[in-house]
Amino acid sequence: MAGGGGGPDRELDQTPTWAVAGVCFTIIVISIALEKIIHLVGHWFQRRKKAGLLEALEIVKAELMVLGFISLILTFAQQHIAQLCIPVSYANTMLPCPYHKSEDHSGGGGKGGGGGGGHRRLLWYEQERRILAAGSMGAGCSKGKVPLISINGLHQLHIFIFFLAVFHVVYGAITMTLGRLKIREWKKWEREAVNDQDFNDPTKFRLTHETSFVRDHTKSWTKTKFTFYFVSFFRQFFRSVRRADFLTMRHGFVSVHLAPGSKFDFQKYIKRSLEDDFKVVVGISPLLWTTMTLFLLLNVHGWEAMFVLSMLPLVIILAVGTKLQGIITQMAIEIQERHAVVQGIPLVQVTDKHFWFSWPELVLYLIHFVLFQNAFEITYFFWIWVKTTKPKCLL
């Protein structure tokens, strides 16, 4: 490209051998180091018998392989893609930023320009025009046609896809860490459930409305659907899992799956369940790749696609939190309706009918979608500010 001041680009046979060898050596060392780190982490998971995290690591390795294929395809096909030409009229449709013609900025003052109001816009337009002109000449397009995507545009897309996958994995790992920290807070409740014999006394009879679990979730606001979901919505922000909730859920699980009096570490079971769920949310499914391409298609100036996309994860995660709070309350109501007196801790019965469409896995898939969309928005935000000449029009 013009303006570099260093002469034409050199081919490989005109490049110093120390430069070629140094770059190759650095890339190889980084790649081998990454492979060894992943291998060691896998062995550590295997020794600790963390099957869920080991499978999640395999999914991460598969995602790295997909990224490798994407990188190879973009690298070898960029020249051919840039040689595909389309009419200018098509190239000026569905633009992320408004298109500016040269006569709109010439200002009647010749090349020197007029006032300073349009100076910044003129510089941006000149830079964009040079890039497009360079791409057109490189592709050999005829008059009235431009490349489908310039080489510079393919390079930016390449970087965007790479960082999207990296941010998604990192974002999922952070969520996993926060979940484990939350579970750690329940350790004292687990010790209480195992060691406090008076608390677990099966001979103790109580009225259902006297138990902490039923009393906390069967107030007057559960009488109507509106107040039921309204209170459930706000409850997710204030200690979503309480002591009575944890102990009751634990008792229900142990009563169904284990013999009475069994010593069972329910908190450890929750940790393993969290690890099993992590292998679902860490990967990027074909559906999620499709949502990314759909947004890139609809990211047209004036359509406010970015605003809708930024609101969608928030709405989904608040709906999921409200639903989970509603499920806990619904189980408390069912206990009160079934029994007037309970023996020991109330026995909850969790069924698929409590979830949307009787499909519990849907909640996990929605969380997976939210994690991906959040990673997409973070990547997109930093990408447009670093790699584009006019970022504000893309927000």
Short mmCIF file of C-alpha atoms in Angstrom, two decimals, residues 1-392:
data_model
loop_
_atom_site.label_atom_id
_atom_site.label_comp_id
_atom_site.label_asym_id
_atom_site.label_seq_id
_atom_site.Cartn_x
_atom_site.Cartn_y
_atom_site.Cartn_z
CA MET A 1 0.00 0.00 0.00
CA ALA A 2 1.08 3.54 -0.60
CA GLY A 3 2.40 5.81 2.09
CA GLY A 4 4.60 3.26 3.84
CA GLY A 5 7.86 4.84 2.72
CA GLY A 6 9.66 1.49 2.71
CA GLY A 7 9.41 0.53 -0.95
CA PRO A 8 7.45 -2.42 -2.38
CA ASP A 9 6.68 -5.51 -0.30
CA ARG A 10 9.43 -8.11 -0.46
CA GLU A 11 8.84 -11.73 -1.37
CA LEU A 12 10.07 -14.52 0.88
CA ASP A 13 13.19 -15.12 -1.20
CA GLN A 14 14.21 -11.50 -0.64
CA THR A 15 13.64 -11.60 3.14
CA PRO A 16 16.57 -12.18 5.56
CA THR A 17 16.80 -15.79 6.70
CA TRP A 18 17.17 -14.70 10.33
CA ALA A 19 13.82 -12.90 10.12
CA VAL A 20 12.05 -15.90 8.59
CA ALA A 21 13.63 -18.37 11.03
CA GLY A 22 12.98 -16.11 14.03
CA VAL A 23 9.29 -15.68 13.24
CA CYS A 24 8.81 -19.41 12.53
CA PHE A 25 10.62 -20.37 15.74
CA THR A 26 8.51 -18.01 17.85
CA ILE A 27 5.23 -19.29 16.40
CA ILE A 28 6.28 -22.93 16.85
CA VAL A 29 7.37 -22.38 20.48
CA ILE A 30 4.08 -20.66 21.35
CA SER A 31 2.03 -23.42 19.67
CA ILE A 32 3.93 -26.26 21.39
CA ALA A 33 3.74 -24.50 24.75
CA LEU A 34 -0.03 -24.11 24.38
CA GLU A 35 -0.41 -27.78 23.44
CA LYS A 36 1.69 -28.89 26.45
CA ILE A 37 -0.30 -26.68 28.83
CA ILE A 38 -3.58 -28.16 27.62
CA HIS A 39 -2.09 -31.66 27.95
CA LEU A 40 -0.97 -31.01 31.54
CA VAL A 41 -4.33 -29.52 32.50
CA GLY A 42 -6.03 -32.62 31.06
CA HIS A 43 -3.81 -34.93 33.15
CA TRP A 44 -4.56 -32.85 36.25
CA PHE A 45 -8.32 -33.16 35.64
CA GLN A 46 -7.90 -36.91 35.11
CA ARG A 47 -5.98 -37.37 38.37
CA ARG A 48 -8.60 -35.37 40.27
CA LYS A 49 -11.34 -37.46 38.62
CA LYS A 50 -13.07 -34.41 37.18
CA ALA A 51 -14.72 -36.06 34.21
CA GLY A 52 -16.91 -33.06 33.41
CA LEU A 53 -14.01 -30.62 33.23
CA LEU A 54 -11.95 -33.14 31.22
CA GLU A 55 -14.74 -33.37 28.66
CA ALA A 56 -15.04 -29.58 28.63
CA LEU A 57 -11.31 -29.39 27.88
CA GLU A 58 -11.81 -31.72 24.93
CA ILE A 59 -14.52 -29.39 23.66
CA VAL A 60 -12.11 -26.45 23.96
CA LYS A 61 -9.54 -28.40 21.94
CA ALA A 62 -12.18 -29.09 19.30
CA GLU A 63 -12.99 -25.37 19.18
CA LEU A 64 -9.30 -24.60 18.68
CA MET A 65 -9.25 -27.03 15.79
CA VAL A 66 -12.28 -25.31 14.24
CA LEU A 67 -10.51 -21.96 14.65
CA GLY A 68 -7.48 -23.46 12.93
CA PHE A 69 -9.59 -24.51 9.96
CA ILE A 70 -11.23 -21.08 9.82
CA SER A 71 -7.79 -19.46 9.86
CA LEU A 72 -6.51 -21.71 7.08
CA ILE A 73 -9.56 -21.11 4.91
CA LEU A 74 -9.41 -17.35 5.34
CA THR A 75 -5.66 -17.29 4.70
CA PHE A 76 -5.69 -19.36 1.53
CA ALA A 77 -8.98 -18.07 0.17
CA GLN A 78 -8.61 -14.34 0.87
CA GLN A 79 -7.08 -13.55 -2.53
CA HIS A 80 -9.84 -15.46 -4.33
CA ILE A 81 -12.58 -13.87 -2.22
CA ALA A 82 -11.13 -10.40 -2.86
CA GLN A 83 -11.22 -11.11 -6.62
CA LEU A 84 -14.98 -11.64 -6.54
CA CYS A 85 -16.48 -8.41 -7.86
CA ILE A 86 -19.96 -7.00 -7.37
CA PRO A 87 -21.62 -3.86 -8.81
CA VAL A 88 -21.17 -0.68 -6.79
CA SER A 89 -24.95 -0.39 -6.38
CA TYR A 90 -24.96 -3.69 -4.48
CA ALA A 91 -21.89 -2.72 -2.48
CA ASN A 92 -23.66 0.41 -1.21
CA THR A 93 -26.63 -1.49 0.30
CA MET A 94 -27.06 -2.66 3.92
CA LEU A 95 -23.99 -0.83 5.23
CA PRO A 96 -23.14 -0.81 8.96
CA CYS A 97 -22.22 2.89 8.63
CA PRO A 98 -23.81 5.48 6.31
CA TYR A 99 -22.16 5.79 2.91
CA HIS A 100 -20.62 9.20 2.10
CA LYS A 101 -20.04 10.38 -1.43
CA SER A 102 -17.04 12.53 -2.27
CA GLU A 103 -19.10 15.43 -3.45
CA ASP A 104 -20.82 15.56 -0.10
CA HIS A 105 -17.50 16.53 1.53
CA SER A 106 -15.70 18.58 -1.08
CA GLY A 107 -17.41 21.70 0.22
CA GLY A 108 -16.82 23.73 -2.96
CA GLY A 109 -13.40 24.81 -1.74
CA GLY A 110 -11.30 22.56 -3.91
CA LYS A 111 -8.96 20.01 -2.41
CA GLY A 112 -8.05 22.30 0.43
CA GLY A 113 -11.57 22.09 1.80
CA GLY A 114 -13.63 24.72 3.51
CA GLY A 115 -14.30 25.04 7.25
CA GLY A 116 -13.14 22.63 9.90
CA GLY A 117 -16.60 21.12 10.56
CA GLY A 118 -16.20 18.38 7.96
CA HIS A 119 -12.45 17.98 8.26
CA ARG A 120 -12.56 14.80 10.35
CA ARG A 121 -15.23 13.23 8.16
CA LEU A 122 -13.22 14.10 5.05
CA LEU A 123 -10.11 12.40 6.43
CA TRP A 124 -12.14 9.30 7.26
CA TYR A 125 -13.64 9.23 3.79
CA GLU A 126 -10.26 9.66 2.09
CA GLN A 127 -8.83 6.77 4.06
CA GLU A 128 -11.79 4.55 3.25
CA ARG A 129 -11.60 5.51 -0.43
CA ARG A 130 -7.91 4.59 -0.61
CA ILE A 131 -8.56 1.19 0.94
CA LEU A 132 -11.41 0.50 -1.47
CA ALA A 133 -9.36 1.71 -4.39
CA ALA A 134 -6.46 -0.52 -3.42
CA GLY A 135 -8.79 -3.46 -3.05
CA SER A 136 -10.39 -2.78 -6.41
CA MET A 137 -7.09 -2.57 -8.22
CA GLY A 138 -5.80 -5.68 -6.48
CA ALA A 139 -8.88 -7.66 -7.44
CA GLY A 140 -8.81 -6.48 -11.05
CA CYS A 141 -12.45 -5.45 -11.00
CA SER A 142 -13.85 -3.75 -14.04
CA LYS A 143 -15.22 -0.23 -13.98
CA GLY A 144 -18.33 0.13 -11.83
CA LYS A 145 -17.49 -2.89 -9.68
CA VAL A 146 -15.70 -3.39 -6.36
CA PRO A 147 -14.44 -6.47 -4.47
CA LEU A 148 -17.01 -8.49 -2.53
CA ILE A 149 -14.82 -8.07 0.58
CA SER A 150 -11.42 -6.39 0.59
CA ILE A 151 -8.36 -8.18 1.91
CA ASN A 152 -8.24 -5.68 4.76
CA GLY A 153 -11.86 -6.50 5.62
CA LEU A 154 -11.14 -10.25 5.59
CA HIS A 155 -8.19 -9.69 7.89
CA GLN A 156 -10.38 -7.80 10.39
CA LEU A 157 -13.05 -10.52 10.20
CA HIS A 158 -10.35 -13.12 10.84
CA ILE A 159 -9.26 -11.35 14.03
CA PHE A 160 -12.87 -10.87 15.16
CA ILE A 161 -13.75 -14.58 14.90
CA PHE A 162 -10.59 -15.60 16.75
CA PHE A 163 -11.16 -13.27 19.69
CA LEU A 164 -14.86 -14.18 19.81
CA ALA A 165 -14.00 -17.83 20.47
CA VAL A 166 -11.31 -16.89 23.00
CA PHE A 167 -13.62 -14.52 24.90
CA HIS A 168 -16.37 -17.13 24.97
CA VAL A 169 -14.11 -19.73 26.58
CA VAL A 170 -12.69 -17.19 29.06
CA TYR A 171 -16.17 -15.87 29.88
CA GLY A 172 -17.43 -19.41 30.51
CA ALA A 173 -14.43 -20.17 32.77
CA ILE A 174 -15.10 -17.00 34.79
CA THR A 175 -18.75 -18.00 35.19
CA MET A 176 -17.68 -21.47 36.29
CA THR A 177 -15.31 -19.98 38.89
CA LEU A 178 -18.00 -17.67 40.26
CA GLY A 179 -20.38 -20.62 40.51
CA ARG A 180 -17.87 -22.63 42.53
CA LEU A 181 -17.31 -19.67 44.85
CA LYS A 182 -21.06 -19.45 45.38
CA ILE A 183 -21.27 -23.17 46.18
CA ARG A 184 -18.45 -22.82 48.68
CA GLU A 185 -20.68 -20.54 50.75
CA TRP A 186 -23.04 -23.47 51.29
CA LYS A 187 -20.40 -25.63 52.98
CA LYS A 188 -21.52 -24.67 56.48
CA TRP A 189 -25.09 -25.68 55.61
CA GLU A 190 -23.82 -29.05 54.40
CA ARG A 191 -21.98 -29.63 57.69
CA GLU A 192 -25.11 -28.67 59.59
CA ALA A 193 -27.23 -31.13 57.63
CA VAL A 194 -24.76 -33.97 58.23
CA ASN A 195 -23.85 -33.37 61.89
CA ASP A 196 -26.97 -31.85 63.48
CA GLN A 197 -28.95 -34.93 64.47
CA ASP A 198 -31.67 -32.91 66.16
CA PHE A 199 -32.24 -31.01 62.97
CA ASN A 200 -32.59 -34.28 61.00
CA ASP A 201 -34.76 -36.01 63.57
CA PRO A 202 -37.37 -37.92 61.51
CA THR A 203 -39.64 -38.30 64.53
CA LYS A 204 -40.25 -34.57 64.79
CA PHE A 205 -43.67 -33.60 63.44
CA ARG A 206 -44.53 -30.04 62.45
CA LEU A 207 -47.26 -28.19 60.67
CA THR A 208 -46.23 -27.35 57.12
CA HIS A 209 -46.69 -23.62 57.57
CA GLU A 210 -44.31 -23.73 60.55
CA THR A 211 -41.37 -25.00 58.50
CA SER A 212 -38.90 -22.35 57.31
CA PHE A 213 -39.06 -23.45 53.69
CA VAL A 214 -42.86 -23.31 53.38
CA ARG A 215 -43.15 -20.18 55.53
CA ASP A 216 -40.68 -18.24 53.34
CA HIS A 217 -42.40 -19.14 50.06
CA THR A 218 -46.12 -19.22 50.82
CA LYS A 219 -47.09 -15.65 51.52
CA SER A 220 -50.14 -13.78 50.31
CA TRP A 221 -48.31 -12.76 47.12
CA THR A 222 -48.53 -16.33 45.82
CA LYS A 223 -52.31 -16.06 45.39
CA THR A 224 -52.22 -14.44 41.93
CA LYS A 225 -49.93 -15.13 38.98
CA PHE A 226 -48.94 -11.48 38.58
CA THR A 227 -47.74 -11.03 42.16
CA PHE A 228 -46.24 -14.56 42.10
CA TYR A 229 -43.87 -13.74 39.21
CA PHE A 230 -43.42 -10.13 40.27
CA VAL A 231 -42.00 -11.16 43.65
CA SER A 232 -40.05 -14.05 42.08
CA PHE A 233 -38.43 -11.53 39.73
CA PHE A 234 -37.09 -9.38 42.58
CA ARG A 235 -36.18 -12.31 44.82
CA GLN A 236 -33.43 -13.41 42.45
CA PHE A 237 -31.45 -10.27 43.40
CA PHE A 238 -31.51 -10.97 47.17
CA ARG A 239 -30.05 -14.30 48.35
CA SER A 240 -31.59 -16.45 45.65
CA VAL A 241 -30.69 -19.67 47.54
CA ARG A 242 -31.39 -19.51 51.27
CA ARG A 243 -30.48 -21.90 54.04
CA ALA A 244 -33.95 -23.44 54.20
CA ASP A 245 -33.96 -23.87 50.40
CA PHE A 246 -30.61 -25.68 50.40
CA LEU A 247 -31.50 -28.00 53.27
CA THR A 248 -34.89 -28.84 51.80
CA MET A 249 -33.50 -29.55 48.33
CA ARG A 250 -30.78 -31.69 49.88
CA HIS A 251 -33.31 -33.67 51.90
CA GLY A 252 -35.47 -34.23 48.82
CA PHE A 253 -32.53 -35.50 46.77
CA VAL A 254 -31.20 -37.79 49.51
CA SER A 255 -34.66 -39.21 50.27
CA VAL A 256 -35.26 -40.14 46.63
CA HIS A 257 -31.81 -41.47 45.68
CA LEU A 258 -30.29 -42.81 48.91
CA ALA A 259 -31.22 -44.96 51.87
CA PRO A 260 -32.27 -43.20 55.09
CA GLY A 261 -29.34 -42.21 57.28
CA SER A 262 -26.81 -42.28 54.46
CA LYS A 263 -23.81 -39.97 54.71
CA PHE A 264 -23.84 -38.03 51.48
CA ASP A 265 -21.88 -34.93 50.48
CA PHE A 266 -24.57 -33.01 48.62
CA GLN A 267 -22.30 -30.02 48.05
CA LYS A 268 -19.74 -32.20 46.28
CA TYR A 269 -22.53 -33.54 44.09
CA ILE A 270 -23.52 -29.97 43.15
CA LYS A 271 -19.90 -29.20 42.22
CA ARG A 272 -19.77 -32.19 39.91
CA SER A 273 -23.10 -31.19 38.37
CA LEU A 274 -21.70 -27.72 37.76
CA GLU A 275 -18.69 -29.25 36.02
CA ASP A 276 -20.96 -31.40 33.85
CA ASP A 277 -22.96 -28.32 32.88
CA PHE A 278 -19.76 -26.43 32.08
CA LYS A 279 -18.97 -28.80 29.23
CA VAL A 280 -22.27 -27.74 27.65
CA VAL A 281 -21.82 -23.97 27.93
CA VAL A 282 -18.12 -23.83 26.99
CA GLY A 283 -18.55 -24.95 23.39
CA ILE A 284 -19.81 -22.97 20.40
CA SER A 285 -22.56 -24.90 18.67
CA PRO A 286 -23.52 -24.45 15.00
CA LEU A 287 -26.64 -22.61 16.18
CA LEU A 288 -24.52 -20.03 18.01
CA TRP A 289 -22.29 -19.53 14.97
CA THR A 290 -25.51 -18.99 13.01
CA THR A 291 -26.68 -16.29 15.44
CA MET A 292 -23.34 -14.51 14.97
CA THR A 293 -23.67 -14.48 11.19
CA LEU A 294 -27.31 -13.41 11.50
CA PHE A 295 -26.30 -10.39 13.57
CA LEU A 296 -23.56 -9.50 11.08
CA LEU A 297 -26.25 -9.62 8.39
CA LEU A 298 -28.71 -7.42 10.31
CA ASN A 299 -26.14 -4.95 11.63
CA VAL A 300 -27.35 -2.29 9.21
CA HIS A 301 -27.20 1.39 10.01
CA GLY A 302 -30.56 2.53 11.37
CA TRP A 303 -31.86 -0.95 12.24
CA GLU A 304 -30.55 -0.76 15.86
CA ALA A 305 -29.51 -4.42 15.80
CA MET A 306 -26.79 -3.86 18.38
CA PHE A 307 -29.27 -2.36 20.84
CA VAL A 308 -31.62 -5.33 20.47
CA LEU A 309 -28.76 -7.79 20.82
CA SER A 310 -27.48 -6.11 23.98
CA MET A 311 -30.95 -6.26 25.58
CA LEU A 312 -31.68 -9.88 24.62
CA PRO A 313 -29.22 -11.59 27.05
CA LEU A 314 -30.42 -9.39 29.91
CA VAL A 315 -34.05 -10.28 29.26
CA ILE A 316 -33.27 -14.00 28.96
CA ILE A 317 -31.18 -14.26 32.13
CA LEU A 318 -33.76 -12.32 34.17
CA ALA A 319 -36.49 -14.61 32.84
CA VAL A 320 -34.44 -17.69 33.80
CA GLY A 321 -33.80 -16.32 37.31
CA THR A 322 -37.50 -15.55 37.74
CA LYS A 323 -38.48 -19.02 36.56
CA LEU A 324 -36.08 -20.78 38.95
CA GLN A 325 -37.36 -18.71 41.87
CA GLY A 326 -40.89 -19.54 40.80
CA ILE A 327 -40.07 -23.28 40.76
CA ILE A 328 -38.84 -23.18 44.36
CA THR A 329 -41.98 -21.31 45.45
CA GLN A 330 -44.21 -23.70 43.51
CA MET A 331 -42.69 -26.71 45.30
CA ALA A 332 -43.38 -25.05 48.66
CA ILE A 333 -47.01 -24.48 47.67
CA GLU A 334 -47.35 -28.13 46.60
CA ILE A 335 -46.03 -29.30 49.99
CA GLN A 336 -48.62 -27.15 51.77
CA GLU A 337 -51.41 -28.46 49.54
CA ARG A 338 -50.45 -32.13 49.98
CA HIS A 339 -49.85 -32.25 53.74
CA ALA A 340 -50.99 -30.38 56.80
CA VAL A 341 -48.24 -32.03 58.88
CA VAL A 342 -44.72 -33.00 57.83
CA GLN A 343 -42.26 -35.40 59.46
CA GLY A 344 -38.77 -33.92 59.79
CA ILE A 345 -37.72 -31.74 56.88
CA PRO A 346 -40.35 -31.09 54.16
CA LEU A 347 -39.96 -33.45 51.20
CA VAL A 348 -39.92 -31.64 47.86
CA GLN A 349 -40.65 -33.34 44.55
CA VAL A 350 -38.97 -31.81 41.53
CA THR A 351 -40.50 -32.82 38.19
CA ASP A 352 -40.00 -31.73 34.60
CA LYS A 353 -43.44 -30.10 34.58
CA HIS A 354 -42.03 -27.25 36.67
CA PHE A 355 -39.87 -26.11 33.73
CA TRP A 356 -40.76 -24.47 30.43
CA PHE A 357 -42.23 -27.03 28.01
CA SER A 358 -41.33 -29.73 30.61
CA TRP A 359 -37.75 -29.40 29.34
CA PRO A 360 -35.20 -28.70 32.13
CA GLU A 361 -32.28 -28.65 29.67
CA LEU A 362 -33.76 -25.54 28.06
CA VAL A 363 -32.58 -23.45 31.04
CA LEU A 364 -29.01 -24.63 30.47
CA TYR A 365 -29.20 -23.90 26.74
CA LEU A 366 -30.49 -20.40 27.45
CA ILE A 367 -27.58 -19.77 29.83
CA HIS A 368 -25.24 -21.06 27.10
CA PHE A 369 -26.78 -18.61 24.64
CA VAL A 370 -26.42 -15.71 27.09
CA LEU A 371 -22.75 -16.49 27.73
CA PHE A 372 -22.04 -16.56 24.00
CA GLN A 373 -23.93 -13.34 23.35
CA ASN A 374 -22.11 -11.55 26.17
CA ALA A 375 -18.78 -12.74 24.80
CA PHE A 376 -19.89 -11.58 21.34
CA GLU A 377 -20.79 -8.12 22.60
CA ILE A 378 -17.51 -7.71 24.50
CA THR A 379 -15.50 -8.84 21.48
CA TYR A 380 -17.50 -6.64 19.13
CA PHE A 381 -17.10 -3.58 21.35
CA PHE A 382 -13.32 -3.82 21.59
CA TRP A 383 -12.97 -4.85 17.96
CA ILE A 384 -14.76 -1.83 16.51
CA TRP A 385 -12.85 0.60 18.72
CA VAL A 386 -9.47 -0.88 17.84
CA LYS A 387 -9.91 -2.00 14.25
CA THR A 388 -12.36 0.42 12.65
CA THR A 389 -11.87 4.03 11.62
CA LYS A 390 -15.33 5.20 12.70
CA PRO A 391 -16.51 3.11 15.66
CA LYS A 392 -19.36 5.26 16.95
#
